[in-house]
Short mmCIF file of C-alpha atoms and ligand atoms in Angstrom, two decimals:
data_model
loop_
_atom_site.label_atom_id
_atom_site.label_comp_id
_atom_site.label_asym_id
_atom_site.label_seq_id
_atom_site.Cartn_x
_atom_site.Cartn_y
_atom_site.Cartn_z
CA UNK Q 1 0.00 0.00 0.00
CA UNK Q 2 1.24 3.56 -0.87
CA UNK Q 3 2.24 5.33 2.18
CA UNK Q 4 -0.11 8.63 3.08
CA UNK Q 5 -2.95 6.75 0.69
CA UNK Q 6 -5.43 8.39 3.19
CA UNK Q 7 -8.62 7.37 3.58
CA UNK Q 8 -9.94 7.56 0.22
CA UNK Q 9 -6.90 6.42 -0.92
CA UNK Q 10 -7.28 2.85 0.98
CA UNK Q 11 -10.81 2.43 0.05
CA UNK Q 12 -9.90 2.74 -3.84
CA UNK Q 13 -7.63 0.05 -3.23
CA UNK Q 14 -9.46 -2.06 -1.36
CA UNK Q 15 -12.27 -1.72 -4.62
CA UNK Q 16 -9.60 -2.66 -7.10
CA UNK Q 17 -8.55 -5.88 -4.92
CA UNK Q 18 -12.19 -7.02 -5.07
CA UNK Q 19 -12.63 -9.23 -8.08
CA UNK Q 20 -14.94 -8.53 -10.69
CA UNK Q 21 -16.05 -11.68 -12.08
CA UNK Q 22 -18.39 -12.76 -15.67
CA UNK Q 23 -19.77 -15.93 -14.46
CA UNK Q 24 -22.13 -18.50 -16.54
CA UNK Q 25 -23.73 -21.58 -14.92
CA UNK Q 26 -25.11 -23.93 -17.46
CA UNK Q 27 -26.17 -27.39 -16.17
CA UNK Q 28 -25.56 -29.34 -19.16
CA UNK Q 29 -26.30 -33.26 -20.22
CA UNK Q 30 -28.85 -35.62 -19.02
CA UNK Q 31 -27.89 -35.35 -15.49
CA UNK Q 32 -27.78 -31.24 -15.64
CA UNK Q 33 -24.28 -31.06 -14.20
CA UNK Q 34 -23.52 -26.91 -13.75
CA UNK Q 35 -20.61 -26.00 -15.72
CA UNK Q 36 -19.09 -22.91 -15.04
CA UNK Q 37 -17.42 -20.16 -17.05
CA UNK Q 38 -15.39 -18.04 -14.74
CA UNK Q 39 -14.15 -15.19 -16.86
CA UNK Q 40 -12.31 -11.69 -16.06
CA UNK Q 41 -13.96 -8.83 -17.72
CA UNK Q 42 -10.63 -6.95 -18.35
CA UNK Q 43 -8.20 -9.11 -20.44
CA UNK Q 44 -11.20 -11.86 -21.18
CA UNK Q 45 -9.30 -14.78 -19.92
CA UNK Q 46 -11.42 -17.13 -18.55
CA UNK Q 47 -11.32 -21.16 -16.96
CA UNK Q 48 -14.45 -23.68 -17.67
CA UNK Q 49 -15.38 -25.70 -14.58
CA UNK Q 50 -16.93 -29.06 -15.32
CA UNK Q 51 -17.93 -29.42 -19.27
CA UNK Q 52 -20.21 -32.24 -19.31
CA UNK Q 53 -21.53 -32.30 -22.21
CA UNK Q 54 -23.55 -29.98 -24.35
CA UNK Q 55 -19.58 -28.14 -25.80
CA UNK Q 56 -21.25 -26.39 -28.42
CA UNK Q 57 -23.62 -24.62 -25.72
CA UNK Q 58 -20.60 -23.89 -24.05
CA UNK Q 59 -18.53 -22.62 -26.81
CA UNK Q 60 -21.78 -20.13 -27.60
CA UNK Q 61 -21.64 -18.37 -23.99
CA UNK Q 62 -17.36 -18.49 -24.29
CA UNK Q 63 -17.74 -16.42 -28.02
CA UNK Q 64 -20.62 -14.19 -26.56
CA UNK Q 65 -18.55 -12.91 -23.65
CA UNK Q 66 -15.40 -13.13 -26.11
CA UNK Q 67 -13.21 -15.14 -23.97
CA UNK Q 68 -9.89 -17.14 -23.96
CA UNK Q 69 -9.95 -20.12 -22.07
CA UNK Q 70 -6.90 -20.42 -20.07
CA UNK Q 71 -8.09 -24.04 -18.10
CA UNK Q 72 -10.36 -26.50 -17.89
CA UNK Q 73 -10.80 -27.64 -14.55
CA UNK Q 74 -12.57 -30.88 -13.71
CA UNK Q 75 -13.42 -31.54 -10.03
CA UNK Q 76 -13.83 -34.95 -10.61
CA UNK Q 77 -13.75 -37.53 -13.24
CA UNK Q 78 -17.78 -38.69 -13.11
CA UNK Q 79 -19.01 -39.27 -17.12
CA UNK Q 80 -21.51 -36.54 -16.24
CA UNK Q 81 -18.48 -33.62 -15.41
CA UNK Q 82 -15.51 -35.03 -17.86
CA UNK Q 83 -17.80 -36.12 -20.89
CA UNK Q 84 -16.80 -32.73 -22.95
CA UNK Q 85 -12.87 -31.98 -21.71
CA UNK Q 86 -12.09 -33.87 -25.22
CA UNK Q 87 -14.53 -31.38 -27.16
CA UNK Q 88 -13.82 -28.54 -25.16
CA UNK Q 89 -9.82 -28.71 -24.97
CA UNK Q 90 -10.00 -29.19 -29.16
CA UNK Q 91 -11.85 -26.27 -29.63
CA UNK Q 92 -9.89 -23.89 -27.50
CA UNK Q 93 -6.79 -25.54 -26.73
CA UNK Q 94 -6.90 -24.69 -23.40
CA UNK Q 95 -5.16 -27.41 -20.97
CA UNK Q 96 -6.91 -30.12 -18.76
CA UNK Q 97 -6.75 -30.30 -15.24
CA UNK Q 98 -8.05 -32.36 -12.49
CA UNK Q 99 -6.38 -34.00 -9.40
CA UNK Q 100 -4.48 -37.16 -10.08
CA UNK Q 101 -6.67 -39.71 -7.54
CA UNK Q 102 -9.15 -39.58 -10.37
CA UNK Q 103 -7.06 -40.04 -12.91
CA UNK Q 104 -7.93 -44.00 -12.83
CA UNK Q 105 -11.47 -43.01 -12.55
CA UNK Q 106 -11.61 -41.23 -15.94
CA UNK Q 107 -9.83 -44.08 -17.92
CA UNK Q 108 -11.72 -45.73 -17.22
CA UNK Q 109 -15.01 -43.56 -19.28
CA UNK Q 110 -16.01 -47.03 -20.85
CA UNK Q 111 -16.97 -49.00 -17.33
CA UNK Q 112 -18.90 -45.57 -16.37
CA UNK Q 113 -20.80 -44.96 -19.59
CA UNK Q 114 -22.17 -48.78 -19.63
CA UNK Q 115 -23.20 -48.03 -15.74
CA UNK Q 116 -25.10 -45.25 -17.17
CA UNK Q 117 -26.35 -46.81 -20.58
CA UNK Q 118 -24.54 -44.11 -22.57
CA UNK Q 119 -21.89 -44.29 -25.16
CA UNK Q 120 -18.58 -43.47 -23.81
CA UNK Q 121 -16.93 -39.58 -24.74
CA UNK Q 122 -13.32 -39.19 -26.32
CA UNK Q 123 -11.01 -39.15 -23.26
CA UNK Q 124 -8.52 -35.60 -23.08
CA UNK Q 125 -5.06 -35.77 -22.03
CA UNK Q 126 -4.51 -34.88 -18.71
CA UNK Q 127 -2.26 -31.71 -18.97
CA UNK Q 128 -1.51 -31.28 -15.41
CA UNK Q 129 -2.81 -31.96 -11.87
CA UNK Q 130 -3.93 -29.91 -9.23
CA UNK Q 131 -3.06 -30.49 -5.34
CA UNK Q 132 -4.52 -29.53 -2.03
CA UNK Q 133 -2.83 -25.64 -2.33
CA UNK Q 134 -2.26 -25.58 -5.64
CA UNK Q 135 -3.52 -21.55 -7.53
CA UNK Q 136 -5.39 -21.55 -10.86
CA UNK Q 137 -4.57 -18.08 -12.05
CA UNK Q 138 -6.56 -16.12 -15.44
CA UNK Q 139 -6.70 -12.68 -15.71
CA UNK Q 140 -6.45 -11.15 -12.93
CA UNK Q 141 -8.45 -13.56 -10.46
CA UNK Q 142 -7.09 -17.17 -8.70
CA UNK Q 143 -8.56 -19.81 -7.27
CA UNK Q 144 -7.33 -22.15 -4.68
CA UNK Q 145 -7.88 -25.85 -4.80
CA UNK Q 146 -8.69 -27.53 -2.05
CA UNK Q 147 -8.84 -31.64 -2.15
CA UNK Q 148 -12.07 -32.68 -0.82
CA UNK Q 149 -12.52 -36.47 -1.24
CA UNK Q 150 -15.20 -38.81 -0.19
CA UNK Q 151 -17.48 -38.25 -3.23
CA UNK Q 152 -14.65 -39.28 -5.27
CA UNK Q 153 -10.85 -39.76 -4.38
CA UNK Q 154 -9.78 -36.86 -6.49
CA UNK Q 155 -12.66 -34.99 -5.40
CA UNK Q 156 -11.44 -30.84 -6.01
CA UNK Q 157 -13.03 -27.54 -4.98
CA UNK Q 158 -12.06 -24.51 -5.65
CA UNK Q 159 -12.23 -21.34 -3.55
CA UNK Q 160 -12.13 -17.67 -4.76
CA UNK Q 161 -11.49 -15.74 -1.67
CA UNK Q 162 -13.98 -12.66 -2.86
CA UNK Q 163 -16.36 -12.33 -6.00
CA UNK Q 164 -18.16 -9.85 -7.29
CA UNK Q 165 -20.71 -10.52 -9.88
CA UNK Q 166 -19.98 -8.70 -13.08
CA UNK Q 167 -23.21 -9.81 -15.39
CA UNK Q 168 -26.31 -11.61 -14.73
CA UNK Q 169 -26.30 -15.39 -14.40
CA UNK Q 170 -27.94 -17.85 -16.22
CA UNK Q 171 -28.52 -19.18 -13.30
CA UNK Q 172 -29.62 -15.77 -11.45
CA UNK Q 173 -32.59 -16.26 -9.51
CA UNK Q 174 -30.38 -19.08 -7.24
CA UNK Q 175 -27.24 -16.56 -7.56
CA UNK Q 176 -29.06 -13.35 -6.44
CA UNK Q 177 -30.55 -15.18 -3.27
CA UNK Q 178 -27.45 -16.74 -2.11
CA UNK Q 179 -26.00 -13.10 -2.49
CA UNK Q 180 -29.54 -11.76 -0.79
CA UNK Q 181 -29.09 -14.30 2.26
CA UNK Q 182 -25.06 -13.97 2.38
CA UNK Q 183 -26.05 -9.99 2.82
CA UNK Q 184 -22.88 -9.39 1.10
CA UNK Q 185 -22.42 -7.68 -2.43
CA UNK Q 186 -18.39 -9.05 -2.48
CA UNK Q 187 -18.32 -12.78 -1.30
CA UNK Q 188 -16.18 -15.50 -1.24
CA UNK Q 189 -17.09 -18.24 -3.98
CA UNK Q 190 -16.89 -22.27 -3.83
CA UNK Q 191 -17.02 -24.83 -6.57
CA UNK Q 192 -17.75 -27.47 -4.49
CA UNK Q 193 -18.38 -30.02 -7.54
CA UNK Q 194 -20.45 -33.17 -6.07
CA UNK Q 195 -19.36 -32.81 -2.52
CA UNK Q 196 -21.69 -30.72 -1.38
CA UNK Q 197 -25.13 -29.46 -2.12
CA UNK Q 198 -27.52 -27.58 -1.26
CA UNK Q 199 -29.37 -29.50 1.40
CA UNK Q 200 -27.43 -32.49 0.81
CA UNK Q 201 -23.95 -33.98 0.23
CA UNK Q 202 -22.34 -36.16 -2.49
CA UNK Q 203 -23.16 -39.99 -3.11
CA UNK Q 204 -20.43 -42.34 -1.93
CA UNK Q 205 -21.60 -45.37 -2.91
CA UNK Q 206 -19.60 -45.24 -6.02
CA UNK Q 207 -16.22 -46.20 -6.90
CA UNK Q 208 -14.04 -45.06 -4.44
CA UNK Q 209 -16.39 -43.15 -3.12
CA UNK Q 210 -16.23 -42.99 1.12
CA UNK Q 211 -18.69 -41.62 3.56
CA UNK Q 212 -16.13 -40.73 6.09
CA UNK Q 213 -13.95 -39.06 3.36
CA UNK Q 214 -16.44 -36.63 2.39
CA UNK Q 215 -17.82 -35.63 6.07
CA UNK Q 216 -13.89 -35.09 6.90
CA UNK Q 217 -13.47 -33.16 4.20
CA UNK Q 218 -16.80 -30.91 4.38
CA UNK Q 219 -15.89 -30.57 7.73
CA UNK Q 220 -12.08 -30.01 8.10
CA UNK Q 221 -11.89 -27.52 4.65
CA UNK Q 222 -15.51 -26.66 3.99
CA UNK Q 223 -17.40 -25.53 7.00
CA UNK Q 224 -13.50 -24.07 7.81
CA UNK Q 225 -14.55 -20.93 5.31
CA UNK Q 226 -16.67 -17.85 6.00
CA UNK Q 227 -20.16 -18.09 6.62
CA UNK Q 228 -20.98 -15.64 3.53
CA UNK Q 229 -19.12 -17.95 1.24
CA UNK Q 230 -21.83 -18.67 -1.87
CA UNK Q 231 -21.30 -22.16 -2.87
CA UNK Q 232 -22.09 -23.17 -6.38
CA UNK Q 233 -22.38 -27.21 -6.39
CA UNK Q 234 -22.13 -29.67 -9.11
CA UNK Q 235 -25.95 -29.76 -9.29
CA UNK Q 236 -28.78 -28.14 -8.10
CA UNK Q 237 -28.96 -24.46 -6.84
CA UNK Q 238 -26.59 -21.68 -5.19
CA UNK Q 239 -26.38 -21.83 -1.65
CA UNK Q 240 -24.03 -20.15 1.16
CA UNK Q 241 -21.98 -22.12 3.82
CA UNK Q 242 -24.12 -20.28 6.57
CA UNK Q 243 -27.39 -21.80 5.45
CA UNK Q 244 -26.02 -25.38 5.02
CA UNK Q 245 -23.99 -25.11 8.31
CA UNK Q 246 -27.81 -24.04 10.30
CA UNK Q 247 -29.91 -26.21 8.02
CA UNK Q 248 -28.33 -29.33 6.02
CA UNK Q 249 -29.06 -32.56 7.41
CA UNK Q 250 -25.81 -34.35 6.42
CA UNK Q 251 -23.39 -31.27 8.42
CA UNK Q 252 -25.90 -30.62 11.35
CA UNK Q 253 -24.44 -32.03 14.86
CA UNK Q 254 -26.63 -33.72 16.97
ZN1 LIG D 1 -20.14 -36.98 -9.37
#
């Protein structure tokens, strides 16, 4: 901080270091997973969370907001998140990432898409993988990854310390009341992928899925965030840490 920045002076900064986000939610395939385009409005370079299916959907909301994709993130290697990385990394090059306890998980698409009666998707190349504490940067925004497994064993989330929306969701009805109840206009954000939802948690009884994985790890990194964190799942609506903490059945302590 400049010295003498006065008052004035300190809350202009503090503005700038609040992150002005463009972000799209579209659930995409038969089982309406949420992708997510995260996207800096500045130099337009942007990471895709989760890309399903549905590519060409995707690729529509990336060339209306004119943005580079820098990463694709997966937070886990279920058909219904990883089904478009293929698609998705051919059209914009942009390099694959997800956390390397899945990596067994997403070889093996063929097993998963006969459990589901689909046919299997193209499997990406892996171009790197993310740790516990490992930063996604683009533009001029990061994310932190947290490893969260139970649902899966290379479960990810990934936390954006403070988020301000830029446009209006897709989703914005879900967005604007997490941001309503949070009572904050800047929030933390959390791509919790299929570990937690709103009113519920993430199925374990697939493979490698644990019980006592995911409560550990809702519990020990989760629940260890601010209350007006907004928390974007895999599925299903917007909700905020505070209102799962009070109110979802899986986290609330006897
Ligand atoms: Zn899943």
């Amino acid at each position: 901080m400049e010295r003498g920045a006065g008052r004035e002076g300190i809350v202009a900064i503090l503005r700038r270091m609040a992150q002005e986000l463009i972000h799209e939610i579209l659930p995409v395939g038969m089982l309406q997973c949420n992708c997510s385009i995260i996207g800096d409005p500045e130099t337009r370079e942007a990471i895709v969370l989760d890309p399903g299916d549905e590519v060409e959907k995707i690729l529509v909301l990336i060339a209306k907001h004119h943005l580079k994709v820098m990463a694709i993130v997966s937070t886990h290697a279920h058909i219904d998140h990883v089904g478009g990385l293929k698609k998705l990394h051919d059209a914009t090059h942009a390099p694959v990432f997800m956390n390397e306890a899945d990596l067994a998980l997403y070889q093996a698409m063929e097993m998963q898409a006969q459990f589901l009666g689909v046919r299997p998707p193209q499997i990406a190349n892996v171009d790197d993988l993310l740790r516990e504490g490992d930063v996604v940067r683009w533009g001029g925004h990061e994310a932190r990854v947290l490893h969260t497994p139970g649902h899966t064993p290379g479960s990810i989330s990934l936390y954006l310390p403070e988020a301000i929306l830029e446009t209006e969701k897709r989703d914005g009805t879900a967005v604007k009341t997490a941001h309503e109840k949070s009572g904050a206009k800047s929030s933390p954000w959390l791509f919790a992928g299929d570990t937690l939802f709103a009113g519920s948690i993430g199925r374990t009884d697939l493979w490698g899925g644990s019980y006592p994985d995911i409560v550990r790890s809702i519990h020990t990194k989760l629940l260890a965030l601010p209350d007006s964190t907004i928390v974007f799942p895999g599925h299903g609506p917007a909700t905020t840490l505070a209102e799962e903490r009070a109110s979802n059945p899986f986290l609330v302590s006897r």
